């Protein structure tokens, strides 16, 4: 697919460049500074992508980039949610601008675009409930509002998915194509986290579910490379030509992930 990648200079974005190329996608990187991106990528990788300069809060410019490059998909990793509820973040402003652009570009070309967005683990529901984990540990709350915006879209406006990882660490600071990873593939699940470990502690009034959420959180740490590969691999599943969302299982869903190697732990 031809993918507009917004936020290519970031932690996730740099790995997405490499993973998207490894999975044979064409990459159009939408960044504030092409010189910054070229300084972060090896020339052999930078030479394989197209670059458009623009701000991720500029909806009209993003839409123009999508339509002029003829992109079928968008991946947005721009902006970063603030940790504390009172922290300042541009995540929501960027997210809304990208959503508006992707929706309008889809309308203009007469076919919705496929899009992956980045969220966080707090968007996932506590098992057996319809309550988000962020209610028990209220951090990175911008992701919840971004998720609510996606859920409020009319059907077929955007064929979206939201990847909701916990903390991600780098496997390597070197960006290379094809990508190399010694880690297992991610195990994913929609709405609820895969392989959650329950405990009797959750029945302690008021604080039980908060404690169990805190106990589980470190188990969901993954790598930037694993998450980038997950998105790039899913985008191989078609452009929605034959069905609403090609072969992907994840359309219209928040997706939680765990390292496949953590299965037995
Ligand atoms: N890192 C984690 O462990 C983690 C865990 C869970 C969820 N997430 C979520 O994953 C997403 C990406 O995280 P990250 O760690 O990759 O963030 P990051 O390293 O801080 O990267 C943010 C990216 O956004 C770009 N950006 C910010 N404002 C922009 C603007 N106005 N116009 C264009 N680009 C803009 C930055 O570009 P410049 O280079 O121009 O500044 C950079 O490429 C975020 O939503 C984050 O909350 C991250």
PDB file of C-alpha atoms and ligand atoms in Angstrom:
ATOM      1  CA  UNK A   1       0.000   0.000   0.000  1.00  0.00           C
ATOM      2  CA  UNK A   2       1.025   3.627  -0.313  1.00  0.00           C
ATOM      3  CA  UNK A   3       1.129   4.930   3.250  1.00  0.00           C
ATOM      4  CA  UNK A   4       1.281   8.514   4.526  1.00  0.00           C
ATOM      5  CA  UNK A   5       3.269   8.239   7.762  1.00  0.00           C
ATOM      6  CA  UNK A   6       2.725  11.216  10.082  1.00  0.00           C
ATOM      7  CA  UNK A   7       5.340  11.559  12.847  1.00  0.00           C
ATOM      8  CA  UNK A   8       8.159   9.685  11.077  1.00  0.00           C
ATOM      9  CA  UNK A   9      10.883  11.365  13.185  1.00  0.00           C
ATOM     10  CA  UNK A  10       9.536   9.958  16.482  1.00  0.00           C
ATOM     11  CA  UNK A  11      10.393   6.792  18.433  1.00  0.00           C
ATOM     12  CA  UNK A  12       7.629   4.779  16.818  1.00  0.00           C
ATOM     13  CA  UNK A  13       7.740   6.684  13.529  1.00  0.00           C
ATOM     14  CA  UNK A  14      11.377   5.847  12.721  1.00  0.00           C
ATOM     15  CA  UNK A  15      10.701   2.134  13.266  1.00  0.00           C
ATOM     16  CA  UNK A  16       7.540   2.428  11.177  1.00  0.00           C
ATOM     17  CA  UNK A  17       9.570   3.749   8.236  1.00  0.00           C
ATOM     18  CA  UNK A  18      11.733   0.624   8.368  1.00  0.00           C
ATOM     19  CA  UNK A  19       8.869  -1.818   8.972  1.00  0.00           C
ATOM     20  CA  UNK A  20       6.640  -0.362   6.262  1.00  0.00           C
ATOM     21  CA  UNK A  21       9.466  -0.657   3.712  1.00  0.00           C
ATOM     22  CA  UNK A  22      10.255  -4.178   4.904  1.00  0.00           C
ATOM     23  CA  UNK A  23       6.622  -5.131   4.291  1.00  0.00           C
ATOM     24  CA  UNK A  24       6.847  -3.689   0.759  1.00  0.00           C
ATOM     25  CA  UNK A  25       4.726  -0.594   1.324  1.00  0.00           C
ATOM     26  CA  UNK A  26       5.544   2.753  -0.307  1.00  0.00           C
ATOM     27  CA  UNK A  27       6.187   5.387   2.355  1.00  0.00           C
ATOM     28  CA  UNK A  28       5.373   9.087   2.174  1.00  0.00           C
ATOM     29  CA  UNK A  29       6.723  10.617   5.388  1.00  0.00           C
ATOM     30  CA  UNK A  30       4.840  13.727   6.571  1.00  0.00           C
ATOM     31  CA  UNK A  31       7.210  15.614   8.878  1.00  0.00           C
ATOM     32  CA  UNK A  32       7.914  19.120  10.121  1.00  0.00           C
ATOM     33  CA  UNK A  33      11.541  18.908   9.019  1.00  0.00           C
ATOM     34  CA  UNK A  34      12.922  16.776   6.210  1.00  0.00           C
ATOM     35  CA  UNK A  35      16.482  17.582   7.318  1.00  0.00           C
ATOM     36  CA  UNK A  36      15.733  16.201  10.778  1.00  0.00           C
ATOM     37  CA  UNK A  37      14.354  13.010   9.240  1.00  0.00           C
ATOM     38  CA  UNK A  38      17.370  12.627   6.928  1.00  0.00           C
ATOM     39  CA  UNK A  39      19.686  13.022   9.920  1.00  0.00           C
ATOM     40  CA  UNK A  40      17.874  10.210  11.764  1.00  0.00           C
ATOM     41  CA  UNK A  41      17.737   7.661   8.940  1.00  0.00           C
ATOM     42  CA  UNK A  42      20.600   6.004   7.066  1.00  0.00           C
ATOM     43  CA  UNK A  43      20.832   7.415   3.505  1.00  0.00           C
ATOM     44  CA  UNK A  44      19.932   3.980   2.080  1.00  0.00           C
ATOM     45  CA  UNK A  45      16.603   4.103   3.955  1.00  0.00           C
ATOM     46  CA  UNK A  46      15.919   7.816   3.440  1.00  0.00           C
ATOM     47  CA  UNK A  47      16.484   7.280  -0.291  1.00  0.00           C
ATOM     48  CA  UNK A  48      13.577   4.817  -0.430  1.00  0.00           C
ATOM     49  CA  UNK A  49      10.876   7.188   0.821  1.00  0.00           C
ATOM     50  CA  UNK A  50       9.092  10.322  -0.336  1.00  0.00           C
ATOM     51  CA  UNK A  51       8.954  13.221   2.121  1.00  0.00           C
ATOM     52  CA  UNK A  52       6.374  15.993   2.506  1.00  0.00           C
ATOM     53  CA  UNK A  53       6.997  18.833   4.948  1.00  0.00           C
ATOM     54  CA  UNK A  54       4.053  20.054   6.986  1.00  0.00           C
ATOM     55  CA  UNK A  55       2.563  20.433  10.427  1.00  0.00           C
ATOM     56  CA  UNK A  56       0.386  17.653  11.850  1.00  0.00           C
ATOM     57  CA  UNK A  57      -2.095  20.245  13.141  1.00  0.00           C
ATOM     58  CA  UNK A  58      -2.708  21.425   9.556  1.00  0.00           C
ATOM     59  CA  UNK A  59      -5.626  19.310   8.399  1.00  0.00           C
ATOM     60  CA  UNK A  60      -5.811  20.828   4.909  1.00  0.00           C
ATOM     61  CA  UNK A  61      -2.112  20.162   4.272  1.00  0.00           C
ATOM     62  CA  UNK A  62      -2.432  16.530   5.408  1.00  0.00           C
ATOM     63  CA  UNK A  63      -5.441  15.990   3.168  1.00  0.00           C
ATOM     64  CA  UNK A  64      -3.528  17.530   0.236  1.00  0.00           C
ATOM     65  CA  UNK A  65      -0.553  15.237   0.928  1.00  0.00           C
ATOM     66  CA  UNK A  66      -2.805  12.163   0.960  1.00  0.00           C
ATOM     67  CA  UNK A  67      -4.560  13.038  -2.279  1.00  0.00           C
ATOM     68  CA  UNK A  68      -1.532  14.343  -4.209  1.00  0.00           C
ATOM     69  CA  UNK A  69       0.565  11.281  -3.361  1.00  0.00           C
ATOM     70  CA  UNK A  70      -2.384   8.931  -3.976  1.00  0.00           C
ATOM     71  CA  UNK A  71      -2.088   7.251  -0.562  1.00  0.00           C
ATOM     72  CA  UNK A  72      -4.387   4.325   0.358  1.00  0.00           C
ATOM     73  CA  UNK A  73      -3.507   4.369   4.044  1.00  0.00           C
ATOM     74  CA  UNK A  74      -2.363   6.676   6.844  1.00  0.00           C
ATOM     75  CA  UNK A  75      -0.422   5.846   9.994  1.00  0.00           C
ATOM     76  CA  UNK A  76      -0.374   8.552  12.655  1.00  0.00           C
ATOM     77  CA  UNK A  77       2.297   8.433  15.340  1.00  0.00           C
ATOM     78  CA  UNK A  78       2.635  12.219  15.710  1.00  0.00           C
ATOM     79  CA  UNK A  79       2.207  13.942  19.051  1.00  0.00           C
ATOM     80  CA  UNK A  80       2.550  12.338  22.438  1.00  0.00           C
ATOM     81  CA  UNK A  81      -0.026  12.056  25.212  1.00  0.00           C
ATOM     82  CA  UNK A  82       0.929  13.734  28.502  1.00  0.00           C
ATOM     83  CA  UNK A  83       1.528  11.354  31.410  1.00  0.00           C
ATOM     84  CA  UNK A  84      -0.394  13.316  34.051  1.00  0.00           C
ATOM     85  CA  UNK A  85      -4.050  14.349  33.686  1.00  0.00           C
ATOM     86  CA  UNK A  86      -2.988  17.991  34.159  1.00  0.00           C
ATOM     87  CA  UNK A  87      -0.022  17.719  31.758  1.00  0.00           C
ATOM     88  CA  UNK A  88       0.023  19.651  28.489  1.00  0.00           C
ATOM     89  CA  UNK A  89      -0.025  17.745  25.228  1.00  0.00           C
ATOM     90  CA  UNK A  90      -0.664  18.496  21.570  1.00  0.00           C
ATOM     91  CA  UNK A  91      -1.866  14.935  21.062  1.00  0.00           C
ATOM     92  CA  UNK A  92      -5.581  15.758  20.829  1.00  0.00           C
ATOM     93  CA  UNK A  93      -5.150  18.734  18.483  1.00  0.00           C
ATOM     94  CA  UNK A  94      -2.959  16.667  16.159  1.00  0.00           C
ATOM     95  CA  UNK A  95      -5.258  13.659  16.390  1.00  0.00           C
ATOM     96  CA  UNK A  96      -8.332  15.679  15.415  1.00  0.00           C
ATOM     97  CA  UNK A  97      -6.520  17.349  12.523  1.00  0.00           C
ATOM     98  CA  UNK A  98      -5.399  13.960  11.185  1.00  0.00           C
ATOM     99  CA  UNK A  99      -8.842  12.390  11.611  1.00  0.00           C
ATOM    100  CA  UNK A 100     -10.487  15.315   9.782  1.00  0.00           C
ATOM    101  CA  UNK A 101      -7.936  15.095   6.961  1.00  0.00           C
ATOM    102  CA  UNK A 102      -8.252  11.320   6.534  1.00  0.00           C
ATOM    103  CA  UNK A 103     -12.063  11.482   6.590  1.00  0.00           C
ATOM    104  CA  UNK A 104     -12.198  14.358   4.090  1.00  0.00           C
ATOM    105  CA  UNK A 105      -9.609  12.779   1.773  1.00  0.00           C
ATOM    106  CA  UNK A 106     -11.613   9.529   1.800  1.00  0.00           C
ATOM    107  CA  UNK A 107     -14.784  11.469   0.974  1.00  0.00           C
ATOM    108  CA  UNK A 108     -13.067  13.299  -1.856  1.00  0.00           C
ATOM    109  CA  UNK A 109     -11.626  10.174  -3.469  1.00  0.00           C
ATOM    110  CA  UNK A 110     -14.912   8.319  -2.946  1.00  0.00           C
ATOM    111  CA  UNK A 111     -13.462   5.532  -0.799  1.00  0.00           C
ATOM    112  CA  UNK A 112     -12.473   5.539   2.899  1.00  0.00           C
ATOM    113  CA  UNK A 113      -8.787   5.304   3.716  1.00  0.00           C
ATOM    114  CA  UNK A 114      -7.274   2.626   5.921  1.00  0.00           C
ATOM    115  CA  UNK A 115      -5.695   4.247   8.995  1.00  0.00           C
ATOM    116  CA  UNK A 116      -3.772   3.121  12.072  1.00  0.00           C
ATOM    117  CA  UNK A 117      -3.555   5.456  15.080  1.00  0.00           C
ATOM    118  CA  UNK A 118      -1.458   5.160  18.228  1.00  0.00           C
ATOM    119  CA  UNK A 119      -3.226   5.021  21.570  1.00  0.00           C
ATOM    120  CA  UNK A 120      -2.199   3.595  24.941  1.00  0.00           C
ATOM    121  CA  UNK A 121      -2.966   0.621  27.170  1.00  0.00           C
ATOM    122  CA  UNK A 122      -5.391   2.667  29.302  1.00  0.00           C
ATOM    123  CA  UNK A 123      -7.944   2.589  26.467  1.00  0.00           C
ATOM    124  CA  UNK A 124      -8.409  -1.175  26.912  1.00  0.00           C
ATOM    125  CA  UNK A 125     -11.246  -2.447  29.122  1.00  0.00           C
ATOM    126  CA  UNK A 126     -10.719  -4.089  32.494  1.00  0.00           C
ATOM    127  CA  UNK A 127     -11.602  -7.773  31.878  1.00  0.00           C
ATOM    128  CA  UNK A 128     -15.277  -8.568  32.368  1.00  0.00           C
ATOM    129  CA  UNK A 129     -16.255  -4.889  32.367  1.00  0.00           C
ATOM    130  CA  UNK A 130     -16.725  -2.021  29.945  1.00  0.00           C
ATOM    131  CA  UNK A 131     -14.545   0.229  32.063  1.00  0.00           C
ATOM    132  CA  UNK A 132     -11.249   1.484  30.641  1.00  0.00           C
ATOM    133  CA  UNK A 133      -8.061   0.633  32.552  1.00  0.00           C
ATOM    134  CA  UNK A 134      -7.307   4.365  32.726  1.00  0.00           C
ATOM    135  CA  UNK A 135     -10.170   4.747  35.177  1.00  0.00           C
ATOM    136  CA  UNK A 136      -8.072   2.746  37.678  1.00  0.00           C
ATOM    137  CA  UNK A 137      -4.722   4.332  36.783  1.00  0.00           C
ATOM    138  CA  UNK A 138      -5.562   7.735  35.257  1.00  0.00           C
ATOM    139  CA  UNK A 139      -2.534   8.471  33.065  1.00  0.00           C
ATOM    140  CA  UNK A 140      -2.134   9.333  29.363  1.00  0.00           C
ATOM    141  CA  UNK A 141      -5.804  10.351  29.240  1.00  0.00           C
ATOM    142  CA  UNK A 142      -5.544  12.043  25.832  1.00  0.00           C
ATOM    143  CA  UNK A 143      -5.662   8.568  24.292  1.00  0.00           C
ATOM    144  CA  UNK A 144      -9.177   8.022  25.684  1.00  0.00           C
ATOM    145  CA  UNK A 145     -10.433  11.225  24.110  1.00  0.00           C
ATOM    146  CA  UNK A 146      -8.766  10.328  20.811  1.00  0.00           C
ATOM    147  CA  UNK A 147     -10.423   6.916  20.927  1.00  0.00           C
ATOM    148  CA  UNK A 148     -13.797   8.528  21.631  1.00  0.00           C
ATOM    149  CA  UNK A 149     -13.323  10.708  18.547  1.00  0.00           C
ATOM    150  CA  UNK A 150     -12.730   7.637  16.366  1.00  0.00           C
ATOM    151  CA  UNK A 151     -15.776   5.882  17.857  1.00  0.00           C
ATOM    152  CA  UNK A 152     -17.932   8.913  17.075  1.00  0.00           C
ATOM    153  CA  UNK A 153     -17.182   8.768  13.345  1.00  0.00           C
ATOM    154  CA  UNK A 154     -19.963   7.633  11.035  1.00  0.00           C
ATOM    155  CA  UNK A 155     -19.491   4.126   9.601  1.00  0.00           C
ATOM    156  CA  UNK A 156     -17.218   4.017   6.557  1.00  0.00           C
ATOM    157  CA  UNK A 157     -15.752   7.499   7.194  1.00  0.00           C
ATOM    158  CA  UNK A 158     -12.334   5.943   7.981  1.00  0.00           C
ATOM    159  CA  UNK A 159     -11.384   2.263   8.215  1.00  0.00           C
ATOM    160  CA  UNK A 160      -9.484   2.894  11.423  1.00  0.00           C
ATOM    161  CA  UNK A 161      -7.691   0.851  14.060  1.00  0.00           C
ATOM    162  CA  UNK A 162      -5.982   2.087  17.226  1.00  0.00           C
ATOM    163  CA  UNK A 163      -2.930   0.264  18.541  1.00  0.00           C
ATOM    164  CA  UNK A 164      -2.866   0.561  22.341  1.00  0.00           C
ATOM    165  CA  UNK A 165       0.533  -0.520  23.680  1.00  0.00           C
ATOM    166  CA  UNK A 166       1.934  -0.105  27.159  1.00  0.00           C
ATOM    167  CA  UNK A 167       5.460   1.327  27.424  1.00  0.00           C
ATOM    168  CA  UNK A 168       7.638   0.533  24.388  1.00  0.00           C
ATOM    169  CA  UNK A 169      11.425   0.237  24.501  1.00  0.00           C
ATOM    170  CA  UNK A 170      13.858   0.283  21.551  1.00  0.00           C
ATOM    171  CA  UNK A 171      15.531  -2.978  20.540  1.00  0.00           C
ATOM    172  CA  UNK A 172      18.130  -1.013  18.628  1.00  0.00           C
ATOM    173  CA  UNK A 173      18.952   2.585  17.814  1.00  0.00           C
ATOM    174  CA  UNK A 174      19.990   1.552  14.298  1.00  0.00           C
ATOM    175  CA  UNK A 175      17.266   1.782  11.673  1.00  0.00           C
ATOM    176  CA  UNK A 176      17.730  -0.780   8.913  1.00  0.00           C
ATOM    177  CA  UNK A 177      15.753  -2.317   6.076  1.00  0.00           C
ATOM    178  CA  UNK A 178      14.882  -5.139   6.130  1.00  0.00           C
ATOM    179  CA  UNK A 179      14.223  -4.933   9.856  1.00  0.00           C
ATOM    180  CA  UNK A 180      15.899  -7.354  12.227  1.00  0.00           C
ATOM    181  CA  UNK A 181      14.278  -8.392  15.493  1.00  0.00           C
ATOM    182  CA  UNK A 182      15.151 -11.128  17.936  1.00  0.00           C
ATOM    183  CA  UNK A 183      11.783 -10.769  19.658  1.00  0.00           C
ATOM    184  CA  UNK A 184       8.602 -12.801  19.218  1.00  0.00           C
ATOM    185  CA  UNK A 185       5.648 -11.423  17.321  1.00  0.00           C
ATOM    186  CA  UNK A 186       3.024  -9.621  19.371  1.00  0.00           C
ATOM    187  CA  UNK A 187      -0.123 -11.371  20.518  1.00  0.00           C
ATOM    188  CA  UNK A 188      -3.048  -9.001  20.009  1.00  0.00           C
ATOM    189  CA  UNK A 189      -6.637  -8.749  21.115  1.00  0.00           C
ATOM    190  CA  UNK A 190      -9.389  -6.198  20.537  1.00  0.00           C
ATOM    191  CA  UNK A 191     -11.006  -4.265  23.414  1.00  0.00           C
ATOM    192  CA  UNK A 192      -9.491  -6.443  26.195  1.00  0.00           C
ATOM    193  CA  UNK A 193      -5.784  -7.076  26.707  1.00  0.00           C
ATOM    194  CA  UNK A 194      -4.586 -10.564  25.751  1.00  0.00           C
ATOM    195  CA  UNK A 195      -3.338 -12.935  28.502  1.00  0.00           C
ATOM    196  CA  UNK A 196      -4.438 -10.739  31.441  1.00  0.00           C
ATOM    197  CA  UNK A 197      -3.607 -12.241  34.858  1.00  0.00           C
ATOM    198  CA  UNK A 198      -6.554 -11.996  37.217  1.00  0.00           C
ATOM    199  CA  UNK A 199      -6.226 -12.093  41.014  1.00  0.00           C
ATOM    200  CA  UNK A 200      -8.452 -12.326  44.079  1.00  0.00           C
ATOM    201  CA  UNK A 201      -7.065  -8.877  44.914  1.00  0.00           C
ATOM    202  CA  UNK A 202      -9.496  -7.275  42.466  1.00  0.00           C
ATOM    203  CA  UNK A 203     -12.323  -7.956  44.936  1.00  0.00           C
ATOM    204  CA  UNK A 204     -10.813  -5.597  47.519  1.00  0.00           C
ATOM    205  CA  UNK A 205     -13.234  -2.634  47.501  1.00  0.00           C
ATOM    206  CA  UNK A 206     -12.113   0.631  45.843  1.00  0.00           C
ATOM    207  CA  UNK A 207      -8.450  -0.243  45.263  1.00  0.00           C
ATOM    208  CA  UNK A 208      -8.524  -3.899  44.139  1.00  0.00           C
ATOM    209  CA  UNK A 209      -8.792  -3.342  40.381  1.00  0.00           C
ATOM    210  CA  UNK A 210      -6.249  -0.525  40.537  1.00  0.00           C
ATOM    211  CA  UNK A 211      -3.730  -2.863  42.202  1.00  0.00           C
ATOM    212  CA  UNK A 212      -4.352  -5.669  39.691  1.00  0.00           C
ATOM    213  CA  UNK A 213      -3.992  -3.205  36.800  1.00  0.00           C
ATOM    214  CA  UNK A 214      -0.686  -2.019  38.252  1.00  0.00           C
ATOM    215  CA  UNK A 215       0.472  -5.638  38.706  1.00  0.00           C
ATOM    216  CA  UNK A 216      -0.341  -6.448  35.082  1.00  0.00           C
ATOM    217  CA  UNK A 217       1.048  -3.292  33.439  1.00  0.00           C
ATOM    218  CA  UNK A 218       4.752  -4.326  33.276  1.00  0.00           C
ATOM    219  CA  UNK A 219       3.772  -7.587  31.527  1.00  0.00           C
ATOM    220  CA  UNK A 220       2.571  -5.533  28.549  1.00  0.00           C
ATOM    221  CA  UNK A 221       5.867  -3.780  27.832  1.00  0.00           C
ATOM    222  CA  UNK A 222       6.839  -4.373  24.225  1.00  0.00           C
ATOM    223  CA  UNK A 223       9.383  -2.970  21.802  1.00  0.00           C
ATOM    224  CA  UNK A 224       9.010  -0.136  19.312  1.00  0.00           C
ATOM    225  CA  UNK A 225      10.091  -2.525  16.561  1.00  0.00           C
ATOM    226  CA  UNK A 226       7.443  -5.132  17.457  1.00  0.00           C
ATOM    227  CA  UNK A 227       4.654  -2.548  17.323  1.00  0.00           C
ATOM    228  CA  UNK A 228       5.881  -1.034  14.058  1.00  0.00           C
ATOM    229  CA  UNK A 229       6.036  -4.490  12.517  1.00  0.00           C
ATOM    230  CA  UNK A 230       2.516  -5.260  13.750  1.00  0.00           C
ATOM    231  CA  UNK A 231       1.043  -2.248  11.938  1.00  0.00           C
ATOM    232  CA  UNK A 232       3.096  -2.737   8.761  1.00  0.00           C
ATOM    233  CA  UNK A 233       2.166  -6.395   8.631  1.00  0.00           C
ATOM    234  CA  UNK A 234      -1.548  -5.666   9.126  1.00  0.00           C
ATOM    235  CA  UNK A 235      -1.502  -3.159   6.265  1.00  0.00           C
ATOM    236  CA  UNK A 236      -0.547  -6.029   3.969  1.00  0.00           C
ATOM    237  CA  UNK A 237      -4.057  -7.349   4.468  1.00  0.00           C
ATOM    238  CA  UNK A 238      -5.561  -5.236   1.735  1.00  0.00           C
ATOM    239  CA  UNK A 239      -6.976  -1.822   1.029  1.00  0.00           C
ATOM    240  CA  UNK A 240     -10.637  -2.512   1.609  1.00  0.00           C
ATOM    241  CA  UNK A 241     -11.326  -3.015  -2.091  1.00  0.00           C
ATOM    242  CA  UNK A 242     -13.205  -6.266  -1.626  1.00  0.00           C
ATOM    243  CA  UNK A 243     -14.575  -5.687   1.855  1.00  0.00           C
ATOM    244  CA  UNK A 244     -14.916  -2.770   4.235  1.00  0.00           C
ATOM    245  CA  UNK A 245     -11.449  -3.423   5.630  1.00  0.00           C
ATOM    246  CA  UNK A 246      -9.637  -5.909   3.410  1.00  0.00           C
ATOM    247  CA  UNK A 247      -8.547  -8.923   5.412  1.00  0.00           C
ATOM    248  CA  UNK A 248      -7.669  -7.070   8.621  1.00  0.00           C
ATOM    249  CA  UNK A 249      -9.310  -8.256  11.835  1.00  0.00           C
ATOM    250  CA  UNK A 250      -8.775  -4.942  13.534  1.00  0.00           C
ATOM    251  CA  UNK A 251     -10.985  -2.376  11.792  1.00  0.00           C
ATOM    252  CA  UNK A 252     -12.992  -0.112  14.106  1.00  0.00           C
ATOM    253  CA  UNK A 253     -11.155  -1.551  17.117  1.00  0.00           C
ATOM    254  CA  UNK A 254      -8.749  -0.625  19.892  1.00  0.00           C
ATOM    255  CA  UNK A 255      -6.057  -3.309  19.895  1.00  0.00           C
ATOM    256  CA  UNK A 256      -4.056  -4.393  22.954  1.00  0.00           C
ATOM    257  CA  UNK A 257      -0.768  -6.264  22.611  1.00  0.00           C
ATOM    258  CA  UNK A 258       1.655  -8.419  24.593  1.00  0.00           C
ATOM    259  CA  UNK A 259       5.034  -9.857  23.634  1.00  0.00           C
ATOM    260  CA  UNK A 260       4.452 -13.365  22.284  1.00  0.00           C
ATOM    261  CA  UNK A 261       7.449 -14.512  24.348  1.00  0.00           C
ATOM    262  CA  UNK A 262       5.605 -13.473  27.519  1.00  0.00           C
ATOM    263  CA  UNK A 263       2.917 -16.099  26.887  1.00  0.00           C
ATOM    264  CA  UNK A 264       4.352 -18.668  29.276  1.00  0.00           C
ATOM    265  CA  UNK A 265       5.273 -16.185  32.028  1.00  0.00           C
TER     266      UNK A 265
HETATM  267  N1  LIG B   1       6.801   5.640  23.436  1.00  0.00           N
HETATM  268  C1  LIG B   1       6.019   4.851  24.173  1.00  0.00           C
HETATM  269  O1  LIG B   1       6.491   4.026  25.007  1.00  0.00           O
HETATM  270  C2  LIG B   1       4.523   4.892  23.982  1.00  0.00           C
HETATM  271  C3  LIG B   1       3.716   3.972  24.667  1.00  0.00           C
HETATM  272  C4  LIG B   1       2.335   3.970  24.425  1.00  0.00           C
HETATM  273  C5  LIG B   1       1.795   4.870  23.532  1.00  0.00           C
HETATM  274  N2  LIG B   1       2.597   5.758  22.890  1.00  0.00           N
HETATM  275  C6  LIG B   1       1.990   6.712  21.946  1.00  0.00           C
HETATM  276  O2  LIG B   1       2.566   6.485  20.662  1.00  0.00           O
HETATM  277  C7  LIG B   1       2.599   7.711  19.938  1.00  0.00           C
HETATM  278  C8  LIG B   1       4.013   7.977  19.434  1.00  0.00           C
HETATM  279  O3  LIG B   1       4.904   7.980  20.531  1.00  0.00           O
HETATM  280  P1  LIG B   1       6.453   8.268  20.327  1.00  0.00           P
HETATM  281  O4  LIG B   1       7.142   7.727  21.538  1.00  0.00           O
HETATM  282  O5  LIG B   1       6.893   7.821  18.986  1.00  0.00           O
HETATM  283  O6  LIG B   1       6.471   9.861  20.389  1.00  0.00           O
HETATM  284  P2  LIG B   1       7.686  10.835  20.041  1.00  0.00           P
HETATM  285  O7  LIG B   1       8.975  10.091  19.939  1.00  0.00           O
HETATM  286  O8  LIG B   1       7.597  11.981  20.998  1.00  0.00           O
HETATM  287  O9  LIG B   1       7.340  11.341  18.551  1.00  0.00           O
HETATM  288  C9  LIG B   1       6.351  12.272  18.332  1.00  0.00           C
HETATM  289  C10 LIG B   1       6.368  12.615  16.865  1.00  0.00           C
HETATM  290  O10 LIG B   1       5.332  13.570  16.656  1.00  0.00           O
HETATM  291  C11 LIG B   1       5.851  14.588  15.813  1.00  0.00           C
HETATM  292  N3  LIG B   1       5.125  15.826  16.013  1.00  0.00           N
HETATM  293  C12 LIG B   1       4.799  16.413  17.182  1.00  0.00           C
HETATM  294  N4  LIG B   1       4.111  17.549  16.936  1.00  0.00           N
HETATM  295  C13 LIG B   1       4.022  17.659  15.594  1.00  0.00           C
HETATM  296  C14 LIG B   1       3.435  18.600  14.732  1.00  0.00           C
HETATM  297  N5  LIG B   1       2.789  19.681  15.212  1.00  0.00           N
HETATM  298  N6  LIG B   1       3.537  18.399  13.392  1.00  0.00           N
HETATM  299  C15 LIG B   1       4.196  17.317  12.893  1.00  0.00           C
HETATM  300  N7  LIG B   1       4.764  16.370  13.667  1.00  0.00           N
HETATM  301  C16 LIG B   1       4.670  16.557  14.996  1.00  0.00           C
HETATM  302  C17 LIG B   1       7.301  14.722  16.225  1.00  0.00           C
HETATM  303  O11 LIG B   1       7.977  15.394  15.197  1.00  0.00           O
HETATM  304  P3  LIG B   1       9.236  16.380  15.440  1.00  0.00           P
HETATM  305  O12 LIG B   1      10.439  15.499  15.291  1.00  0.00           O
HETATM  306  O13 LIG B   1       9.112  17.397  14.373  1.00  0.00           O
HETATM  307  O14 LIG B   1       9.108  16.954  16.837  1.00  0.00           O
HETATM  308  C18 LIG B   1       7.660  13.242  16.342  1.00  0.00           C
HETATM  309  O15 LIG B   1       7.922  12.692  15.071  1.00  0.00           O
HETATM  310  C19 LIG B   1       2.067   8.782  20.896  1.00  0.00           C
HETATM  311  O16 LIG B   1       0.676   8.925  20.677  1.00  0.00           O
HETATM  312  C20 LIG B   1       2.298   8.173  22.267  1.00  0.00           C
HETATM  313  O17 LIG B   1       1.452   8.736  23.252  1.00  0.00           O
HETATM  314  C21 LIG B   1       3.943   5.802  23.080  1.00  0.00           C
END
